[in-house]
C-alpha cells in the first residue's frame, strides 16, 4: 500500500466548501459574499457587514433598523458577569477575560444547546452586541477605571469607542476603527474559524465553538500577532535602528510578527486599506516616527525575507495611536471576527459532517507487554 501524503498544518488542503468569503491569493483579493472587502470598508457600516455575513445580503434600510434596534438592546453585560470579569486577576490577559465572558454568557443562556438557526442567530447577535462591553471593561480595568454603560444612541463603532474611552473620538478615528472591524470580520478557513467549525461539527453549542475560537485566535501566529507587532516596534524604538535590529533578529531565526501569511504569498489584500486607515489616524493623532519605523521594517522585511505585511502589521500601530493598550488589540479582533465565526458555525450546521481527519502512524511497531503472570 502506498504511503499517504501528509499535509502538515493542512496547508493547501481544501477541507470543505463555503459561500461566505473567498480569499484569492492569485488575484490577491478577498470578497465577503461576493463583495470586495475594500468596497465594503469604504461604503458600509460594520453592522451592515455583519448582516451580509450572517444572511448573505446587505440589509435594506428596514432590515438594518430592525437589527440595530435589537443589537442596541443587547449591549450590556449581565451584572454578575461584570462582577466576575472584575474579579479575575488584574494580570489576566484580556483574551482570557473574553474567553471567560463568552463561556459565562453561554452558561447563562437556557437555550445554549438549541442549535436551530433562529436560536443560533439570536446567540450570534447577542455576542456581537455584548463583546465590545467585555473588551472595553478589560481595557478600562487596566487603567483603574470602572466600566461604562453602553449607549443605545450610538452606532456600533461609536459605542465601542465610547465604552472604552468615555467619549466618542473624532470622526477620522471612528472611521479608521470601523474599517479595521470590517477588514478583520472574516477570512475563510483561518485557524480560529476552522476551530469553530470543528467544535460545531460535533453538534456542540455555539458558545463552546466561539470559546474555542477565541483560544485559537490568541496565539501569536494568528490573531495575537497584532499585539506582537506593537511589542516589536517598541523593541526597535526608531526607524534608524530597524536595519540593525532586523539583522540580529533574523540571525537568531526569530519570527517577525505581522509578516507572512499561509494563503497570501504576494501580500495580504487587506493591508493597503488598513495602511490608509493608519495614515488617517497619524494625520489626526500624530505618530510620524512610528509610521517611519513601520515603513522601514516593511521594506527591510521585503528585501531580506521576501515577506509582505499581513493585516496585523498596520492594525497594531493604528490601535496603539487610537489609545488602546496593546493587550486589547486581539480582543478587538475577536469582537470583529465574531461575525465571521458565527456565519461559519451556521454554515457548518446547515450541511454538517463531523470533522475528523486521519493520521499516518509513525510510532513503535506492534508489541506485547510480555511480562510474567501478573502478581497474585
Ligand atoms: C492572521 O489564515 C488567516 O487567514 C489568518 C488571518 C485572518 O484574517 O484570520 O489572516 C490573521 O493570523 C495573519 C497572520 C498573523 N501571524 C503572524 O504575523 C505571525 C508571523 N507569520 C508567520 O509565523 C507565518 O507567516 C504564518 C504562520 C502566518 C504562515 O506561515 P506558513 O505559511 O506556515 O509558512 P511557514 O511558517 O512555513 O514559513 C515559511 C518560511 C519559513 O522559513 P524556513 O523555516 O522554511 O526557512 O518563511 C519563514 C519561515 O521561517 N517565515 C518567517 C515569517 N513567516 C514565515 N520568517 C520570519 N518572520 C516571519 N513572520
CSV table of C-alpha atoms and ligand atoms in Angstrom, one decimal:
chain,number,residue,atom,x,y,z
A,1,UNK,CA,0.0,0.0,0.0
A,2,UNK,CA,1.5,3.4,-0.9
A,3,UNK,CA,2.3,5.8,1.9
A,4,UNK,CA,-0.3,8.5,2.1
A,5,UNK,CA,0.8,12.2,1.7
A,6,UNK,CA,0.7,14.1,5.0
A,7,UNK,CA,-0.4,17.7,4.8
A,8,UNK,CA,1.1,19.2,7.9
A,9,UNK,CA,-0.9,22.2,9.1
A,10,UNK,CA,-3.5,21.3,6.5
A,11,UNK,CA,-1.5,23.6,4.2
A,12,UNK,CA,-3.3,23.8,0.8
A,13,UNK,CA,-5.9,21.3,1.8
A,14,UNK,CA,-9.5,22.1,0.7
A,15,UNK,CA,-11.4,20.9,3.7
A,16,UNK,CA,-14.9,22.0,2.6
A,17,UNK,CA,-16.8,24.5,0.5
A,18,UNK,CA,-18.0,27.9,1.8
A,19,UNK,CA,-20.2,30.6,0.4
A,20,UNK,CA,-19.2,33.2,3.0
A,21,UNK,CA,-15.9,34.5,1.7
A,22,UNK,CA,-13.3,34.0,-0.9
A,23,UNK,CA,-9.6,34.5,-0.2
A,24,UNK,CA,-7.8,34.5,-3.6
A,25,UNK,CA,-4.0,34.6,-3.5
A,26,UNK,CA,-3.7,34.7,-7.3
A,27,UNK,CA,-5.7,37.9,-7.6
A,28,UNK,CA,-4.7,39.0,-4.1
A,29,UNK,CA,-8.4,39.6,-3.3
A,30,UNK,CA,-10.9,39.0,-0.5
A,31,UNK,CA,-14.6,39.1,-1.0
A,32,UNK,CA,-17.4,38.6,1.5
A,33,UNK,CA,-20.5,37.0,-0.2
A,34,UNK,CA,-19.1,38.4,-3.5
A,35,UNK,CA,-18.4,42.0,-2.4
A,36,UNK,CA,-14.8,43.1,-2.4
A,37,UNK,CA,-13.7,43.9,1.2
A,38,UNK,CA,-12.3,47.2,0.1
A,39,UNK,CA,-15.7,48.2,-1.3
A,40,UNK,CA,-17.4,47.2,2.0
A,41,UNK,CA,-14.8,49.1,4.1
A,42,UNK,CA,-15.4,52.2,2.0
A,43,UNK,CA,-19.2,52.2,1.8
A,44,UNK,CA,-20.6,50.2,4.7
A,45,UNK,CA,-21.1,50.4,8.4
A,46,UNK,CA,-19.8,47.3,10.4
A,47,UNK,CA,-23.4,46.5,11.3
A,48,UNK,CA,-24.2,46.1,7.6
A,49,UNK,CA,-21.3,43.8,7.0
A,50,UNK,CA,-22.4,41.7,10.0
A,51,UNK,CA,-25.8,41.3,8.3
A,52,UNK,CA,-24.2,40.4,5.0
A,53,UNK,CA,-22.1,37.7,6.6
A,54,UNK,CA,-25.0,36.2,8.5
A,55,UNK,CA,-27.7,36.5,5.9
A,56,UNK,CA,-25.8,36.6,2.6
A,57,UNK,CA,-27.1,40.0,1.6
A,58,UNK,CA,-26.5,43.6,2.6
A,59,UNK,CA,-29.5,44.8,4.7
A,60,UNK,CA,-32.3,47.0,3.4
A,61,UNK,CA,-32.9,50.2,5.4
A,62,UNK,CA,-35.7,48.4,7.3
A,63,UNK,CA,-33.6,45.3,8.0
A,64,UNK,CA,-30.8,47.4,9.3
A,65,UNK,CA,-33.1,49.4,11.5
A,66,UNK,CA,-34.6,46.3,12.9
A,67,UNK,CA,-31.1,44.7,13.5
A,68,UNK,CA,-29.8,48.0,15.1
A,69,UNK,CA,-32.8,48.2,17.4
A,70,UNK,CA,-32.3,44.6,18.6
A,71,UNK,CA,-28.5,44.9,18.8
A,72,UNK,CA,-28.5,48.1,20.8
A,73,UNK,CA,-30.8,46.5,23.4
A,74,UNK,CA,-28.3,43.6,23.9
A,75,UNK,CA,-25.1,45.6,24.5
A,76,UNK,CA,-25.0,45.5,28.3
A,77,UNK,CA,-23.3,42.6,30.1
A,78,UNK,CA,-25.2,40.9,32.9
A,79,UNK,CA,-24.2,42.4,36.3
A,80,UNK,CA,-22.9,39.1,37.6
A,81,UNK,CA,-20.6,38.7,34.6
A,82,UNK,CA,-19.3,42.3,35.1
A,83,UNK,CA,-18.5,41.3,38.7
A,84,UNK,CA,-16.8,38.1,37.6
A,85,UNK,CA,-14.7,39.8,35.0
A,86,UNK,CA,-13.6,42.4,37.5
A,87,UNK,CA,-12.8,39.6,40.0
A,88,UNK,CA,-10.3,38.0,37.6
A,89,UNK,CA,-6.7,38.6,38.5
A,90,UNK,CA,-5.5,42.0,37.2
A,91,UNK,CA,-2.8,40.1,35.4
A,92,UNK,CA,-5.3,38.0,33.5
A,93,UNK,CA,-4.8,38.5,29.7
A,94,UNK,CA,-7.8,40.3,28.2
A,95,UNK,CA,-8.2,37.3,25.8
A,96,UNK,CA,-8.7,35.1,28.8
A,97,UNK,CA,-11.4,37.6,30.0
A,98,UNK,CA,-13.1,37.4,26.7
A,99,UNK,CA,-13.0,33.6,26.6
A,100,UNK,CA,-14.5,33.6,30.1
A,101,UNK,CA,-17.2,36.1,29.1
A,102,UNK,CA,-18.3,34.0,26.2
A,103,UNK,CA,-18.4,30.9,28.4
A,104,UNK,CA,-20.4,32.7,31.1
A,105,UNK,CA,-22.9,34.1,28.6
A,106,UNK,CA,-23.4,30.5,27.3
A,107,UNK,CA,-23.8,29.1,30.8
A,108,UNK,CA,-26.5,31.8,31.5
A,109,UNK,CA,-28.4,31.0,28.2
A,110,UNK,CA,-31.2,28.5,28.8
A,111,UNK,CA,-31.2,27.9,25.0
A,112,UNK,CA,-27.4,27.2,25.0
A,113,UNK,CA,-27.8,23.8,23.4
A,114,UNK,CA,-30.5,24.8,20.9
A,115,UNK,CA,-28.7,24.6,17.5
A,116,UNK,CA,-31.7,25.7,15.5
A,117,UNK,CA,-30.9,28.5,13.0
A,118,UNK,CA,-33.1,31.0,14.8
A,119,UNK,CA,-31.7,30.2,18.3
A,120,UNK,CA,-28.1,30.4,17.0
A,121,UNK,CA,-28.7,33.7,15.2
A,122,UNK,CA,-30.0,35.1,18.5
A,123,UNK,CA,-26.8,34.0,20.2
A,124,UNK,CA,-24.7,35.4,17.4
A,125,UNK,CA,-26.4,38.8,17.7
A,126,UNK,CA,-26.1,38.7,21.5
A,127,UNK,CA,-22.3,38.1,21.3
A,128,UNK,CA,-21.9,40.7,18.5
A,129,UNK,CA,-23.7,43.2,20.7
A,130,UNK,CA,-22.1,42.4,24.1
A,131,UNK,CA,-18.4,41.7,23.2
A,132,UNK,CA,-17.5,45.4,22.9
A,133,UNK,CA,-18.6,45.9,26.6
A,134,UNK,CA,-16.3,43.0,27.6
A,135,UNK,CA,-13.4,44.4,25.6
A,136,UNK,CA,-13.9,47.9,27.0
A,137,UNK,CA,-14.2,46.6,30.5
A,138,UNK,CA,-10.8,44.9,30.3
A,139,UNK,CA,-9.2,48.0,28.8
A,140,UNK,CA,-10.6,50.3,31.4
A,141,UNK,CA,-9.7,48.0,34.2
A,142,UNK,CA,-6.1,48.1,33.1
A,143,UNK,CA,-6.2,51.9,33.8
A,144,UNK,CA,-8.1,51.6,37.1
A,145,UNK,CA,-11.3,52.8,35.6
A,146,UNK,CA,-14.8,51.3,36.1
A,147,UNK,CA,-16.8,50.0,33.1
A,148,UNK,CA,-19.3,52.3,31.4
A,149,UNK,CA,-22.8,51.5,30.5
A,150,UNK,CA,-23.4,51.2,26.7
A,151,UNK,CA,-25.2,54.0,24.8
A,152,UNK,CA,-28.1,53.0,22.6
A,153,UNK,CA,-28.0,56.3,20.8
A,154,UNK,CA,-24.6,55.5,19.2
A,155,UNK,CA,-23.7,53.2,16.3
A,156,UNK,CA,-21.7,50.0,16.9
A,157,UNK,CA,-18.2,51.5,16.4
A,158,UNK,CA,-19.0,54.8,18.2
A,159,UNK,CA,-20.4,52.9,21.2
A,160,UNK,CA,-17.4,50.6,21.3
A,161,UNK,CA,-15.1,53.6,21.4
A,162,UNK,CA,-17.3,55.4,23.9
A,163,UNK,CA,-17.3,52.5,26.3
A,164,UNK,CA,-13.6,52.2,26.1
A,165,UNK,CA,-12.5,55.9,26.3
A,166,UNK,CA,-15.5,57.6,27.9
A,167,UNK,CA,-16.1,59.7,24.8
A,168,UNK,CA,-16.7,59.3,21.0
A,169,UNK,CA,-13.4,60.3,19.4
A,170,UNK,CA,-13.0,62.4,16.3
A,171,UNK,CA,-14.7,61.1,13.1
A,172,UNK,CA,-11.4,60.1,11.5
A,173,UNK,CA,-10.7,57.8,14.4
A,174,UNK,CA,-14.2,56.3,14.3
A,175,UNK,CA,-13.9,55.7,10.6
A,176,UNK,CA,-10.4,54.0,10.9
A,177,UNK,CA,-11.7,51.9,13.7
A,178,UNK,CA,-14.7,50.8,11.8
A,179,UNK,CA,-12.6,50.0,8.7
A,180,UNK,CA,-10.4,47.7,10.9
A,181,UNK,CA,-13.5,45.9,12.1
A,182,UNK,CA,-14.7,45.3,8.5
A,183,UNK,CA,-11.3,44.0,7.5
A,184,UNK,CA,-11.0,41.7,10.5
A,185,UNK,CA,-14.5,40.3,10.2
A,186,UNK,CA,-14.0,37.3,8.1
A,187,UNK,CA,-11.2,35.3,6.3
A,188,UNK,CA,-12.5,31.8,5.2
A,189,UNK,CA,-10.9,28.8,6.9
A,190,UNK,CA,-8.3,30.6,9.1
A,191,UNK,CA,-7.2,28.7,12.2
A,192,UNK,CA,-9.8,30.2,14.6
A,193,UNK,CA,-12.7,29.9,12.2
A,194,UNK,CA,-11.8,26.3,11.4
A,195,UNK,CA,-11.6,25.6,15.1
A,196,UNK,CA,-15.2,26.9,15.5
A,197,UNK,CA,-16.2,24.6,12.6
A,198,UNK,CA,-14.5,21.6,14.2
A,199,UNK,CA,-16.3,22.2,17.5
A,200,UNK,CA,-19.6,22.8,15.7
A,201,UNK,CA,-19.2,19.6,13.6
A,202,UNK,CA,-19.7,17.5,16.8
A,203,UNK,CA,-23.0,19.3,17.3
A,204,UNK,CA,-21.7,21.1,20.4
A,205,UNK,CA,-23.1,24.5,21.2
A,206,UNK,CA,-22.2,27.9,19.6
A,207,UNK,CA,-20.7,29.3,22.8
A,208,UNK,CA,-18.3,26.4,23.0
A,209,UNK,CA,-17.3,26.8,19.4
A,210,UNK,CA,-16.7,30.6,19.9
A,211,UNK,CA,-14.8,30.0,23.2
A,212,UNK,CA,-12.5,27.5,21.3
A,213,UNK,CA,-12.1,30.1,18.5
A,214,UNK,CA,-11.1,32.8,21.0
A,215,UNK,CA,-8.4,30.4,22.3
A,216,UNK,CA,-7.1,29.8,18.8
A,217,UNK,CA,-7.1,33.5,17.9
A,218,UNK,CA,-5.0,34.3,20.9
A,219,UNK,CA,-1.9,32.7,19.5
A,220,UNK,CA,0.9,34.9,18.1
A,221,UNK,CA,0.9,33.0,14.8
A,222,UNK,CA,-2.7,34.1,14.4
A,223,UNK,CA,-4.6,37.0,15.9
A,224,UNK,CA,-2.1,37.6,18.7
A,225,UNK,CA,0.3,38.9,16.0
A,226,UNK,CA,-1.2,42.4,16.2
A,227,UNK,CA,-0.1,42.6,19.8
A,228,UNK,CA,3.3,41.2,18.9
A,229,UNK,CA,3.7,43.8,16.2
A,230,UNK,CA,3.5,46.5,18.8
A,231,UNK,CA,6.0,44.8,21.0
A,232,UNK,CA,8.4,44.5,18.0
A,233,UNK,CA,8.1,48.2,17.2
A,234,UNK,CA,8.5,49.2,20.8
A,235,UNK,CA,11.6,46.9,21.0
A,236,UNK,CA,13.2,48.5,17.9
A,237,UNK,CA,12.4,52.1,19.1
A,238,UNK,CA,13.1,54.1,16.0
A,239,UNK,CA,13.4,53.9,12.2
A,240,UNK,CA,17.2,54.3,12.2
A,241,UNK,CA,17.5,51.1,14.4
A,242,UNK,CA,15.5,48.9,12.1
A,243,UNK,CA,18.3,47.5,10.0
A,244,UNK,CA,20.5,46.6,12.9
A,245,UNK,CA,17.6,45.1,14.8
A,246,UNK,CA,16.4,43.1,11.9
A,247,UNK,CA,19.7,41.6,11.0
A,248,UNK,CA,20.1,40.4,14.6
A,249,UNK,CA,16.6,39.1,14.8
A,250,UNK,CA,16.9,37.1,11.5
A,251,UNK,CA,20.3,35.8,12.6
A,252,UNK,CA,18.5,34.5,15.7
A,253,UNK,CA,15.9,32.9,13.4
A,254,UNK,CA,13.1,35.0,15.0
A,255,UNK,CA,9.7,35.2,13.5
A,256,UNK,CA,8.9,38.8,12.8
A,257,UNK,CA,5.2,39.1,13.7
A,258,UNK,CA,2.9,40.9,11.3
A,259,UNK,CA,4.6,39.4,8.2
A,260,UNK,CA,3.9,36.5,6.1
A,261,UNK,CA,0.6,34.6,5.6
A,262,UNK,CA,-0.4,30.9,4.9
A,263,UNK,CA,-2.6,31.8,1.9
A,264,UNK,CA,-1.4,35.2,0.6
A,265,UNK,CA,2.1,34.9,-0.8
A,266,UNK,CA,2.3,38.3,-2.5
A,267,UNK,CA,0.8,40.5,0.1
A,268,UNK,CA,-2.3,40.5,2.2
A,269,UNK,CA,-5.2,42.0,0.2
A,270,UNK,CA,-6.4,43.9,3.2
A,271,UNK,CA,-3.2,45.7,4.0
A,272,UNK,CA,-3.5,48.7,1.6
A,273,UNK,CA,-6.9,49.6,3.1
A,274,UNK,CA,-5.7,49.3,6.7
A,275,UNK,CA,-2.4,51.1,5.9
A,276,UNK,CA,-4.5,54.1,4.5
A,277,UNK,CA,-6.6,54.0,7.7
A,278,UNK,CA,-3.4,54.1,9.7
A,279,UNK,CA,-2.4,57.1,7.7
A,280,UNK,CA,-5.7,58.8,8.7
A,281,UNK,CA,-5.0,58.0,12.4
A,282,UNK,CA,-1.5,59.5,12.1
A,283,UNK,CA,-3.0,62.6,10.5
A,284,UNK,CA,-5.4,63.0,13.4
A,285,UNK,CA,-3.3,61.9,16.3
A,286,UNK,CA,0.4,62.2,15.2
A,287,UNK,CA,2.8,59.2,15.2
A,288,UNK,CA,5.0,60.1,12.3
A,289,UNK,CA,8.0,58.4,14.0
A,290,UNK,CA,6.1,55.2,14.5
A,291,UNK,CA,5.0,55.3,10.8
A,292,UNK,CA,8.5,55.8,9.7
A,293,UNK,CA,9.6,52.8,11.7
A,294,UNK,CA,6.6,50.8,10.2
A,295,UNK,CA,7.7,51.6,6.7
A,296,UNK,CA,11.4,51.0,7.3
A,297,UNK,CA,10.7,47.5,8.8
A,298,UNK,CA,8.2,46.6,6.0
A,299,UNK,CA,10.7,47.4,3.3
A,300,UNK,CA,13.6,45.7,5.1
A,301,UNK,CA,11.5,42.5,5.5
A,302,UNK,CA,10.5,42.5,1.9
A,303,UNK,CA,14.2,42.9,0.9
A,304,UNK,CA,15.7,40.4,3.4
A,305,UNK,CA,12.9,37.8,3.6
A,306,UNK,CA,10.6,38.5,0.6
A,307,UNK,CA,7.8,38.7,3.1
A,308,UNK,CA,4.9,41.1,2.9
A,309,UNK,CA,3.0,42.5,5.9
A,310,UNK,CA,-0.3,40.9,6.9
A,311,UNK,CA,-3.3,42.8,8.3
A,312,UNK,CA,-2.0,42.6,11.8
A,313,UNK,CA,1.0,44.8,10.9
A,314,UNK,CA,-0.9,48.1,10.2
A,315,UNK,CA,-3.7,47.2,12.7
A,316,UNK,CA,-1.4,47.2,15.7
A,317,UNK,CA,0.1,50.7,15.3
A,318,UNK,CA,-3.3,52.0,14.4
A,319,UNK,CA,-4.9,50.7,17.6
A,320,UNK,CA,-1.9,52.0,19.6
A,321,UNK,CA,-2.4,55.5,18.2
A,322,UNK,CA,-6.1,55.3,18.8
A,323,UNK,CA,-5.3,54.9,22.5
A,324,UNK,CA,-5.8,51.1,23.1
A,325,UNK,CA,-3.3,49.3,25.3
A,326,UNK,CA,-1.5,46.5,23.4
A,327,UNK,CA,-3.2,43.6,25.2
A,328,UNK,CA,-6.6,45.0,24.0
A,329,UNK,CA,-5.7,44.6,20.3
A,330,UNK,CA,-6.6,40.9,19.8
A,331,UNK,CA,-9.8,41.3,21.8
A,332,UNK,CA,-10.8,43.9,19.2
A,333,UNK,CA,-10.1,41.3,16.6
A,334,UNK,CA,-12.5,38.9,18.5
A,335,UNK,CA,-15.2,41.5,18.5
A,336,UNK,CA,-14.9,41.8,14.7
A,337,UNK,CA,-14.4,38.1,13.9
A,338,UNK,CA,-17.4,37.0,15.9
A,339,UNK,CA,-19.4,37.8,12.8
A,340,UNK,CA,-17.3,35.5,10.6
A,341,UNK,CA,-17.1,32.8,13.2
A,342,UNK,CA,-20.9,32.7,13.7
A,343,UNK,CA,-21.6,32.8,10.0
A,344,UNK,CA,-19.3,29.7,9.6
A,345,UNK,CA,-21.0,28.0,12.5
A,346,UNK,CA,-24.4,28.4,10.8
A,347,UNK,CA,-22.9,27.2,7.5
A,348,UNK,CA,-21.3,24.1,9.2
A,349,UNK,CA,-24.6,23.2,10.8
A,350,UNK,CA,-26.6,23.6,7.6
A,351,UNK,CA,-24.7,20.8,6.0
A,352,UNK,CA,-22.8,19.2,8.8
A,353,UNK,CA,-20.2,16.4,8.6
A,354,UNK,CA,-18.1,15.5,11.7
A,355,UNK,CA,-14.6,17.0,11.1
A,356,UNK,CA,-12.2,14.1,11.9
A,357,UNK,CA,-9.1,13.7,9.6
A,358,UNK,CA,-6.9,10.6,9.7
A,359,UNK,CA,-3.2,10.4,10.6
A,360,UNK,CA,-0.1,8.4,9.4
A,361,UNK,CA,1.2,6.3,12.4
A,362,UNK,CA,5.0,6.5,12.8
A,363,UNK,CA,5.2,5.1,16.4
A,364,UNK,CA,6.7,1.8,17.6
A,365,UNK,CA,5.7,-1.4,15.7
A,366,UNK,CA,3.1,-3.5,17.4
A,367,UNK,CA,4.4,-5.3,20.5
A,368,UNK,CA,3.2,-7.2,23.6
A,369,UNK,CA,3.8,-6.4,27.2
A,370,UNK,CA,5.5,-9.8,27.6
A,371,UNK,CA,5.9,-9.8,31.4
A,372,UNK,CA,5.2,-12.9,33.5
A,373,UNK,CA,1.9,-13.7,35.0
A,374,UNK,CA,0.5,-10.7,36.9
A,375,UNK,CA,1.2,-10.8,40.7
A,376,UNK,CA,-1.4,-12.9,42.5
B,1,LIG,C1,-3.6,36.1,10.8
B,1,LIG,O1,-5.1,32.4,8.0
B,1,LIG,C2,-5.6,33.6,8.1
B,1,LIG,O2,-6.4,34.0,7.2
B,1,LIG,C3,-5.2,34.4,9.3
B,1,LIG,C4,-5.6,35.8,9.3
B,1,LIG,C5,-7.1,36.0,9.4
B,1,LIG,O3,-7.6,37.0,9.0
B,1,LIG,O4,-7.7,35.1,10.1
B,1,LIG,O5,-5.1,36.5,8.1
B,1,LIG,C6,-5.0,36.6,10.5
B,1,LIG,O6,-3.3,35.3,11.6
B,1,LIG,C7,-2.4,36.7,10.0
B,1,LIG,C8,-1.1,36.1,10.3
B,1,LIG,C9,-0.6,36.7,11.6
B,1,LIG,N1,0.6,35.9,12.1
B,1,LIG,C10,1.9,36.5,12.1
B,1,LIG,O7,2.1,37.6,11.6
B,1,LIG,C11,2.9,35.6,12.6
B,1,LIG,C12,4.2,35.6,11.7
B,1,LIG,N2,3.9,34.9,10.5
B,1,LIG,C13,4.3,33.6,10.4
B,1,LIG,O8,4.6,32.9,11.5
B,1,LIG,C14,3.8,32.9,9.2
B,1,LIG,O9,3.9,33.7,8.1
B,1,LIG,C15,2.4,32.3,9.2
B,1,LIG,C16,2.3,31.4,10.4
B,1,LIG,C17,1.4,33.4,9.2
B,1,LIG,C18,2.2,31.5,8.0
B,1,LIG,O10,3.2,30.6,7.9
B,1,LIG,P1,3.3,29.4,6.9
B,1,LIG,O11,2.5,29.6,5.7
B,1,LIG,O12,3.0,28.1,7.7
B,1,LIG,O13,4.8,29.4,6.4
B,1,LIG,P2,6.0,28.9,7.3
B,1,LIG,O14,5.7,29.3,8.7
B,1,LIG,O15,6.2,27.5,7.0
B,1,LIG,O16,7.2,29.9,6.8
B,1,LIG,C19,7.7,29.6,5.5
B,1,LIG,C20,9.1,30.2,5.6
B,1,LIG,C21,9.9,29.7,6.9
B,1,LIG,O17,11.3,29.7,6.6
B,1,LIG,P3,12.1,28.3,6.7
B,1,LIG,O18,11.9,27.9,8.1
B,1,LIG,O19,11.3,27.3,5.7
B,1,LIG,O20,13.4,28.7,6.3
B,1,LIG,O21,9.1,31.6,5.8
B,1,LIG,C22,9.6,32.0,7.1
B,1,LIG,C23,9.6,30.7,7.9
B,1,LIG,O22,10.7,30.7,8.9
B,1,LIG,N3,8.7,32.9,7.7
B,1,LIG,C24,9.1,33.9,8.5
B,1,LIG,C25,7.9,34.6,8.8
B,1,LIG,N4,6.9,34.0,8.2
B,1,LIG,C26,7.4,32.9,7.6
B,1,LIG,N5,10.3,34.3,9.0
B,1,LIG,C27,10.3,35.4,9.8
B,1,LIG,N6,9.3,36.1,10.1
B,1,LIG,C28,8.0,35.7,9.7
B,1,LIG,N7,7.0,36.4,10.0
